[in-house]
Short mmCIF file of C-alpha atoms and ligand atoms in Angstrom, two decimals:
data_model
loop_
_atom_site.label_atom_id
_atom_site.label_comp_id
_atom_site.label_asym_id
_atom_site.label_seq_id
_atom_site.Cartn_x
_atom_site.Cartn_y
_atom_site.Cartn_z
CA MET A 1 28.97 -17.17 -4.23
CA ALA A 2 26.17 -16.06 -1.90
CA MET A 3 22.87 -15.91 -3.74
CA ASP A 4 20.17 -13.98 -1.97
CA THR A 5 17.31 -14.87 -4.28
CA LYS A 6 14.91 -17.07 -2.35
CA SER A 7 14.76 -20.61 -3.53
CA PRO A 8 11.93 -20.89 -6.03
CA MET A 9 10.82 -23.96 -4.09
CA SER A 10 9.94 -21.64 -1.21
CA GLU A 11 7.80 -19.47 -3.47
CA PRO A 12 4.47 -21.21 -3.69
CA GLY A 13 2.28 -20.09 -6.52
CA LEU A 14 4.99 -19.86 -9.19
CA PRO A 15 4.56 -22.22 -12.10
CA ARG A 16 8.27 -23.05 -12.53
CA LEU A 17 11.72 -22.38 -11.08
CA LEU A 18 13.22 -18.93 -11.54
CA SER A 19 16.14 -18.59 -13.94
CA GLN A 20 19.57 -19.21 -12.49
CA ARG A 21 20.75 -15.88 -13.87
CA SER A 22 18.19 -14.04 -11.70
CA GLY A 23 20.23 -15.25 -8.74
CA VAL A 24 22.87 -12.52 -9.08
CA PRO A 25 23.92 -11.11 -5.72
CA ALA A 26 22.46 -7.81 -4.57
CA PHE A 27 24.40 -4.59 -5.10
CA ARG A 28 24.98 -4.34 -1.35
CA VAL A 29 25.47 -0.59 -1.29
CA MET A 30 21.85 -0.20 -2.38
CA ASP A 31 20.83 -2.31 0.61
CA VAL A 32 22.87 -0.07 2.93
CA MET A 33 21.14 2.95 1.35
CA GLU A 34 17.79 1.39 2.17
CA GLU A 35 18.74 0.79 5.79
CA ALA A 36 20.07 4.36 6.04
CA ALA A 37 16.81 5.69 4.56
CA ARG A 38 14.82 3.64 7.09
CA ARG A 39 16.79 5.17 9.93
CA GLU A 40 16.35 8.64 8.49
CA ALA A 41 12.60 8.12 8.21
CA ALA A 42 12.62 7.14 11.90
CA GLY A 43 14.23 10.51 12.73
CA ASP A 44 17.94 9.58 12.91
CA SER A 45 20.51 11.99 11.54
CA VAL A 46 22.31 10.01 8.83
CA ILE A 47 25.43 11.04 6.95
CA HIS A 48 25.54 9.31 3.60
CA MET A 49 29.01 8.04 2.84
CA GLU A 50 27.79 4.77 1.38
CA VAL A 51 26.71 5.79 -2.04
CA GLY A 52 28.81 7.07 -4.91
CA GLN A 53 26.72 10.00 -5.86
CA PRO A 54 27.32 13.73 -5.75
CA GLY A 55 25.29 15.59 -3.15
CA THR A 56 24.71 18.31 -5.75
CA PRO A 57 21.90 18.37 -8.34
CA ALA A 58 22.42 18.49 -12.12
CA PRO A 59 24.17 21.69 -13.17
CA ARG A 60 22.00 24.81 -13.57
CA ALA A 61 22.55 24.98 -17.35
CA ALA A 62 21.15 21.46 -17.67
CA LEU A 63 18.10 22.26 -15.54
CA GLU A 64 17.39 25.42 -17.53
CA ALA A 65 17.67 23.58 -20.84
CA VAL A 66 15.24 20.95 -19.57
CA ALA A 67 12.79 23.58 -18.26
CA GLN A 68 12.70 25.09 -21.72
CA ALA A 69 12.48 21.75 -23.51
CA LEU A 70 9.49 20.70 -21.40
CA THR A 71 7.36 23.39 -23.03
CA THR A 72 8.93 23.57 -26.47
CA GLN A 73 9.85 19.99 -27.41
CA ARG A 74 7.94 16.76 -27.80
CA LEU A 75 10.63 14.74 -26.02
CA GLY A 76 9.68 11.52 -27.76
CA TYR A 77 11.92 8.64 -28.71
CA THR A 78 15.24 9.66 -30.23
CA THR A 79 17.30 7.49 -32.54
CA ALA A 80 18.76 4.50 -30.69
CA LEU A 81 22.29 5.89 -30.84
CA GLY A 82 21.20 9.22 -29.35
CA LEU A 83 20.59 12.81 -30.50
CA PRO A 84 23.07 13.77 -33.24
CA ALA A 85 23.85 17.07 -31.47
CA LEU A 86 24.76 15.21 -28.28
CA ARG A 87 26.88 12.66 -30.12
CA GLU A 88 28.76 15.50 -31.79
CA ARG A 89 29.21 17.32 -28.48
CA ILE A 90 30.56 14.19 -26.80
CA ALA A 91 33.02 13.71 -29.68
CA ARG A 92 34.17 17.32 -29.23
CA HIS A 93 34.67 16.65 -25.52
CA TYR A 94 37.50 14.24 -26.47
CA GLN A 95 39.23 16.98 -28.43
CA GLU A 96 38.83 19.43 -25.56
CA TRP A 97 39.85 17.13 -22.71
CA TYR A 98 42.37 14.78 -24.24
CA GLY A 99 43.32 16.29 -27.62
CA ALA A 100 41.98 13.06 -29.15
CA TYR A 101 39.92 12.82 -32.33
CA VAL A 102 36.67 10.88 -32.03
CA ASP A 103 34.24 10.57 -34.93
CA PRO A 104 30.70 11.42 -33.72
CA ASN A 105 29.55 8.26 -35.52
CA GLN A 106 31.48 6.22 -32.96
CA VAL A 107 29.53 7.72 -30.05
CA VAL A 108 26.61 5.75 -28.61
CA VAL A 109 24.46 7.52 -26.02
CA THR A 110 23.24 5.10 -23.34
CA ALA A 111 20.96 5.02 -20.29
CA GLY A 112 23.86 5.55 -17.89
CA SER A 113 27.09 3.62 -18.12
CA SER A 114 25.10 0.70 -16.69
CA ALA A 115 23.29 0.25 -20.02
CA GLY A 116 26.68 0.72 -21.71
CA PHE A 117 27.97 -2.38 -19.91
CA VAL A 118 25.02 -4.48 -21.02
CA LEU A 119 25.32 -3.32 -24.63
CA SER A 120 29.05 -3.83 -24.87
CA PHE A 121 29.10 -7.19 -23.06
CA LEU A 122 26.34 -8.45 -25.35
CA ALA A 123 28.07 -7.12 -28.45
CA LEU A 124 31.50 -8.53 -27.58
CA PHE A 125 31.03 -11.75 -25.67
CA ASP A 126 29.09 -14.97 -26.06
CA VAL A 127 27.68 -17.02 -23.20
CA GLY A 128 30.56 -18.61 -21.30
CA ALA A 129 33.17 -16.01 -22.34
CA LYS A 130 35.66 -15.13 -19.62
CA VAL A 131 36.24 -11.45 -18.93
CA VAL A 132 39.03 -10.23 -16.65
CA LEU A 133 37.90 -7.98 -13.81
CA PRO A 134 40.44 -6.54 -11.37
CA SER A 135 39.49 -7.13 -7.75
CA PRO A 136 38.61 -5.08 -5.78
CA GLY A 137 36.31 -3.53 -8.35
CA TYR A 138 32.83 -2.23 -9.05
CA PRO A 139 30.50 -5.16 -8.24
CA CYS A 140 27.99 -4.66 -11.02
CA TYR A 141 30.61 -5.59 -13.65
CA ARG A 142 30.63 -9.04 -12.10
CA HIS A 143 26.91 -9.27 -11.66
CA ILE A 144 26.01 -8.02 -15.14
CA LEU A 145 28.40 -10.50 -16.76
CA THR A 146 26.93 -13.26 -14.61
CA ALA A 147 23.36 -12.32 -15.49
CA LEU A 148 24.34 -12.47 -19.17
CA GLY A 149 25.79 -15.96 -18.75
CA GLN A 150 29.37 -14.70 -19.11
CA VAL A 151 32.14 -15.44 -16.67
CA PRO A 152 33.93 -12.90 -14.45
CA TYR A 153 37.61 -13.82 -14.33
CA VAL A 154 38.92 -12.20 -11.18
CA ALA A 155 42.44 -10.70 -11.23
CA ARG A 156 43.46 -10.02 -7.66
CA THR A 157 45.28 -6.70 -7.26
CA ASP A 158 47.06 -5.19 -4.28
CA ALA A 159 49.18 -2.29 -3.13
CA ASP A 160 52.25 -3.63 -4.96
CA SER A 161 50.55 -3.19 -8.33
CA ARG A 162 48.78 -0.03 -7.19
CA TRP A 163 45.53 -2.01 -7.25
CA MET A 164 45.63 -2.41 -11.02
CA PRO A 165 46.15 -5.58 -13.09
CA THR A 166 49.60 -6.36 -14.46
CA ALA A 167 50.53 -7.40 -17.99
CA ALA A 168 51.65 -10.77 -16.57
CA GLN A 169 48.19 -11.34 -15.10
CA LEU A 170 46.62 -10.56 -18.46
CA ASP A 171 48.94 -12.94 -20.29
CA ALA A 172 48.03 -15.68 -17.81
CA ALA A 173 44.30 -14.94 -18.10
CA ALA A 174 44.50 -14.99 -21.90
CA ALA A 175 46.31 -18.33 -21.77
CA ASP A 176 43.33 -19.50 -19.71
CA GLY A 177 40.92 -18.36 -22.43
CA ALA A 178 39.94 -14.85 -21.27
CA GLU A 179 38.51 -12.73 -24.09
CA GLY A 180 38.35 -9.30 -22.55
CA LEU A 181 39.50 -6.98 -19.77
CA LEU A 182 37.53 -4.28 -18.02
CA ILE A 183 39.51 -1.59 -16.23
CA ALA A 184 38.51 1.64 -14.51
CA SER A 185 40.93 4.47 -13.83
CA PRO A 186 40.25 6.17 -11.46
CA ALA A 187 38.87 2.98 -10.00
CA ASN A 188 36.00 2.28 -7.66
CA PRO A 189 36.48 1.55 -4.72
CA THR A 190 40.18 2.41 -4.48
CA GLY A 191 40.33 5.70 -6.40
CA THR A 192 43.70 4.61 -7.83
CA MET A 193 44.74 5.41 -11.39
CA LEU A 194 46.86 4.00 -14.20
CA ASP A 195 49.56 6.33 -15.45
CA ALA A 196 50.13 6.63 -19.19
CA ALA A 197 52.90 4.01 -19.23
CA ARG A 198 50.82 1.38 -17.36
CA LEU A 199 47.81 2.08 -19.52
CA ALA A 200 49.94 1.57 -22.65
CA GLU A 201 51.36 -1.64 -21.20
CA ILE A 202 47.86 -2.96 -20.52
CA ALA A 203 46.67 -1.98 -23.99
CA GLN A 204 49.65 -3.79 -25.48
CA ALA A 205 48.97 -6.92 -23.43
CA CYS A 206 45.35 -6.91 -24.63
CA ARG A 207 46.44 -6.49 -28.25
CA ARG A 208 49.08 -9.20 -27.97
CA ASN A 209 46.50 -11.58 -26.51
CA ARG A 210 43.64 -10.54 -28.81
CA MET A 211 41.55 -9.45 -25.84
CA TRP A 212 38.98 -6.68 -25.92
CA LEU A 213 39.94 -3.71 -23.78
CA ILE A 214 36.97 -2.05 -22.11
CA SER A 215 37.76 1.13 -20.22
CA ASP A 216 35.26 2.51 -17.70
CA GLU A 217 36.15 6.21 -17.58
CA ILE A 218 33.21 7.30 -15.43
CA TYR A 219 35.46 9.04 -12.87
CA HIS A 220 37.38 11.10 -15.41
CA GLY A 221 37.32 14.75 -14.43
CA LEU A 222 37.46 13.77 -10.75
CA THR A 223 41.22 13.54 -10.36
CA TYR A 224 43.28 15.39 -7.79
CA GLU A 225 46.88 14.78 -8.83
CA ALA A 226 47.18 14.38 -12.62
CA PRO A 227 44.39 14.23 -15.24
CA ALA A 228 43.31 10.77 -16.40
CA GLU A 229 44.32 9.39 -19.80
CA THR A 230 41.61 7.99 -22.03
CA ALA A 231 42.30 4.46 -23.23
CA LEU A 232 41.64 5.76 -26.75
CA SER A 233 44.98 7.56 -26.68
CA VAL A 234 46.80 4.22 -26.57
CA ALA A 235 44.17 1.85 -27.96
CA PRO A 236 41.88 3.22 -30.67
CA GLU A 237 40.27 -0.24 -30.75
CA ALA A 238 39.19 0.04 -27.08
CA ILE A 239 35.58 0.36 -25.97
CA VAL A 240 35.25 3.38 -23.71
CA ILE A 241 32.38 3.65 -21.26
CA ASN A 242 31.47 6.93 -19.63
CA SER A 243 28.57 8.65 -17.93
CA PHE A 244 27.06 11.94 -16.84
CA SER A 245 26.52 10.51 -13.34
CA LYS A 246 29.70 11.51 -11.54
CA TYR A 247 31.67 14.56 -12.80
CA PHE A 248 28.49 15.98 -14.36
CA SER A 249 26.48 15.31 -11.17
CA MET A 250 23.53 13.68 -12.94
CA THR A 251 23.06 10.22 -11.39
CA GLY A 252 19.27 10.10 -11.54
CA TRP A 253 19.11 11.22 -15.15
CA ARG A 254 20.43 7.83 -16.27
CA ILE A 255 22.54 9.03 -19.14
CA GLY A 256 25.98 8.03 -20.34
CA TRP A 257 27.87 7.09 -23.48
CA LEU A 258 30.14 4.63 -25.25
CA ILE A 259 32.91 5.24 -27.75
CA VAL A 260 33.23 2.13 -29.90
CA PRO A 261 35.25 1.10 -32.96
CA PRO A 262 33.38 1.80 -36.22
CA GLN A 263 32.72 -1.92 -36.83
CA LEU A 264 30.85 -2.16 -33.54
CA VAL A 265 28.44 0.74 -34.09
CA ARG A 266 25.82 -1.17 -36.07
CA PRO A 267 25.75 -4.27 -33.84
CA ILE A 268 25.38 -2.05 -30.78
CA GLU A 269 22.74 0.01 -32.52
CA ARG A 270 20.72 -3.14 -33.23
CA LEU A 271 21.00 -4.24 -29.60
CA ALA A 272 20.10 -0.76 -28.33
CA GLN A 273 17.06 -0.53 -30.59
CA ASN A 274 15.74 -3.80 -29.26
CA LEU A 275 16.67 -3.43 -25.60
CA TYR A 276 16.00 0.25 -24.91
CA ILE A 277 14.55 1.84 -28.11
CA SER A 278 16.41 5.04 -27.23
CA PRO A 279 18.19 6.67 -24.32
CA PRO A 280 15.93 8.99 -22.25
CA GLY A 281 15.12 12.06 -24.36
CA VAL A 282 14.83 14.59 -21.58
CA SER A 283 18.15 13.49 -20.12
CA GLN A 284 19.87 13.91 -23.47
CA VAL A 285 18.74 17.55 -23.53
CA ALA A 286 20.14 18.00 -20.04
CA ALA A 287 23.40 16.24 -20.92
CA LEU A 288 24.03 18.44 -23.94
CA ALA A 289 23.70 21.57 -21.81
CA ALA A 290 25.81 20.10 -18.99
CA PHE A 291 28.92 20.44 -21.13
CA GLU A 292 28.53 24.21 -20.79
CA ALA A 293 28.57 24.07 -16.98
CA ARG A 294 32.30 23.67 -16.55
CA ASP A 295 32.68 26.35 -13.85
CA GLU A 296 29.94 24.87 -11.68
CA LEU A 297 31.30 21.34 -12.10
CA GLU A 298 34.83 22.42 -11.28
CA ALA A 299 33.48 24.11 -8.14
CA ASN A 300 31.85 20.78 -7.16
CA LYS A 301 35.19 19.11 -7.63
CA GLN A 302 36.87 21.60 -5.34
CA VAL A 303 34.42 20.52 -2.64
CA TYR A 304 35.45 16.86 -3.16
CA ARG A 305 39.07 17.89 -2.96
CA ALA A 306 38.46 19.67 0.35
CA ASN A 307 36.49 16.65 1.63
CA ARG A 308 39.30 14.33 0.66
CA ASP A 309 41.91 16.46 2.41
CA LEU A 310 39.73 16.67 5.50
CA LEU A 311 39.15 12.90 5.70
CA LEU A 312 42.76 11.99 4.96
CA ASN A 313 43.63 14.14 7.93
CA GLU A 314 40.79 13.11 10.26
CA LEU A 315 40.12 9.41 9.59
CA PRO A 316 43.45 8.24 11.04
CA LYS A 317 42.59 10.10 14.26
CA ALA A 318 39.45 7.96 14.48
CA GLY A 319 41.43 4.74 14.03
CA PHE A 320 41.14 4.36 10.24
CA ARG A 321 44.85 4.38 9.57
CA LYS A 322 45.34 2.11 6.57
CA ILE A 323 43.83 4.16 3.75
CA VAL A 324 44.60 3.11 0.17
CA PRO A 325 46.32 6.09 -1.54
CA ALA A 326 43.73 7.43 -3.99
CA ASP A 327 44.28 9.78 -6.93
CA GLY A 328 40.71 10.30 -8.03
CA ALA A 329 36.96 9.53 -7.83
CA PHE A 330 35.37 10.34 -4.47
CA TYR A 331 36.17 7.30 -2.39
CA LEU A 332 38.57 6.22 0.29
CA TYR A 333 39.09 2.48 0.61
CA VAL A 334 40.30 1.56 4.04
CA ASP A 335 41.84 -1.61 5.38
CA VAL A 336 40.02 -2.09 8.69
CA SER A 337 41.56 -5.45 9.58
CA ASP A 338 42.99 -3.89 12.75
CA LEU A 339 39.45 -2.88 13.79
CA THR A 340 37.33 -5.86 12.76
CA SER A 341 37.34 -9.20 10.99
CA ASP A 342 33.82 -8.57 9.66
CA SER A 343 33.52 -5.24 7.87
CA ALA A 344 29.82 -5.76 7.08
CA ALA A 345 28.96 -6.12 10.77
CA PHE A 346 31.30 -3.22 11.53
CA CYS A 347 29.51 -0.97 9.01
CA ARG A 348 26.11 -1.95 10.42
CA GLN A 349 27.26 -1.16 13.95
CA MET A 350 28.80 2.13 12.81
CA LEU A 351 25.51 3.14 11.19
CA ALA A 352 23.56 2.21 14.31
CA ASP A 353 25.96 3.97 16.71
CA THR A 354 26.98 7.06 14.72
CA GLY A 355 24.45 7.47 11.90
CA ILE A 356 27.25 7.24 9.35
CA ALA A 357 26.44 4.98 6.41
CA ALA A 358 29.45 3.47 4.63
CA THR A 359 29.96 0.36 2.54
CA SER A 360 31.66 -2.88 3.44
CA GLY A 361 34.45 -4.00 1.12
CA LEU A 362 32.48 -7.19 0.43
CA ASP A 363 30.68 -5.46 -2.41
CA PHE A 364 33.98 -4.93 -4.20
CA ASP A 365 36.08 -7.93 -3.24
CA GLU A 366 34.41 -11.20 -2.32
CA GLU A 367 37.65 -12.67 -1.02
CA ARG A 368 39.23 -9.89 1.07
CA GLY A 369 36.36 -7.42 1.39
CA HIS A 370 35.57 -8.47 4.96
CA GLN A 371 38.64 -6.52 6.03
CA PHE A 372 37.97 -3.35 4.01
CA MET A 373 35.39 -0.61 3.87
CA ARG A 374 34.69 2.29 1.55
CA PHE A 375 33.82 5.86 2.48
CA SER A 376 32.34 8.07 -0.24
CA TYR A 377 33.12 11.75 0.23
CA ALA A 378 30.79 13.18 -2.42
CA GLY A 379 28.68 15.05 0.17
CA THR A 380 29.26 18.51 1.62
CA THR A 381 32.38 19.46 3.57
CA ALA A 382 30.19 20.22 6.61
CA GLU A 383 28.89 16.63 6.48
CA MET A 384 32.44 15.26 6.25
CA ALA A 385 33.50 17.37 9.25
CA GLU A 386 30.51 16.11 11.22
CA ALA A 387 31.29 12.52 10.20
CA ALA A 388 34.89 12.92 11.35
CA LYS A 389 33.67 14.29 14.69
CA ARG A 390 31.24 11.41 15.24
CA LEU A 391 33.82 8.79 14.24
CA ARG A 392 36.38 10.19 16.66
CA ALA A 393 33.85 10.16 19.47
CA TRP A 394 32.89 6.58 18.53
CA SER A 395 36.48 5.39 18.51
CA ASN A 396 37.09 7.05 21.91
CA LEU A 397 34.02 5.35 23.28
CA LYS A 398 35.25 1.97 22.07
CA GLY A 399 38.62 2.71 23.60
C1 LIG B 1 33.00 2.39 -11.64
C2 LIG B 1 31.56 2.64 -11.92
N1 LIG B 1 31.08 2.40 -13.15
C3 LIG B 1 29.77 2.58 -13.43
C4 LIG B 1 28.88 3.03 -12.47
C5 LIG B 1 27.42 3.17 -12.84
O1 LIG B 1 27.11 4.45 -13.21
P1 LIG B 1 25.86 4.94 -14.06
O2 LIG B 1 25.11 5.84 -13.16
O3 LIG B 1 26.47 5.68 -15.22
O4 LIG B 1 25.07 3.78 -14.54
C6 LIG B 1 29.34 3.31 -11.19
C7 LIG B 1 28.41 3.78 -10.14
O5 LIG B 1 28.73 3.93 -9.01
C8 LIG B 1 30.71 3.10 -10.91
O6 LIG B 1 31.23 3.34 -9.71
#
């Protein structure tokens, strides 16, 4: 695995070596963002298709609630599990969206889903535990596990399994000692989803093998064919991770949540108290109000839908023909093996030539990522149209 931390030997002035766990790879997309920002600062016109974040701000209702709270509330620490009103509202969300009952006591508010991963991995797994991660997948799962001394157990997926793990893979991983599985549906980078039957099959395989099922549901709400099922509907013992970053358009507010089995609440509370004290107070106020912004959020989603339609139509005309069929999120994962054997170099060249920032598949799949890239379409439709135009011109130029 490529480590990009400098060797501590080359860092004069440090008293000792750095920890091995600090050697986790970079989240490459953040590096692409930096390069894009550098080009923008130099006056280039950059279209951001690298990063998975809505182009829209937090919903108006959230901003208004915060404006009021700034002058009327102290906004100090909250309890480690989060504001009771927000925990109750999140529990109600499960009734409204999925017809599922969730006890507010099982809700843990976190500093984004990212903190949710740290809390749940620490609560569930000891150092050395193997955790199954479908590949391609969100890179930080791998890197967080690694930083915690746990072991990512990669389950290679492909078009045949609709880019999701199979029960047979889980049985084999369990026989090899795996203790947990992390799935995301819709997934990043592919946007593919598990239907109810596959989700139930996976839940059953986890139960049969006594593996924890962790379900990252951060892209729920952003589905274009059928709504997503929560893992709780088939596995009440699952750990569900979610966030206000994507559907709720609140990336920078760093706020998310977990739904955990009752027995896990206290261990997670103890970890949360010690690691974070509490989730950000001001963001909890915003999150509570964001639930009342349904119309605005649905309008945002309509923009993603239009962007998706536009790109599915236009990208093939610019040579990007092998697009993984996606049902949700705001990504298109493209097999570019007919265009390059080095998607990272290809993305760098594309940014330099066209001003379009996109991410190499290497972030998501260490083995096959060099022949894939990911476009995020969470920007405006005008930006997507401009991107399509530039990409067509670029492909014509290259012949
Ligand atoms: C699948 C997935 N999970 C989690 C995250 C992290 O989100 P948050 O902002 O809630 O920490 C992302 C961010 O892109 C993601 O794609």
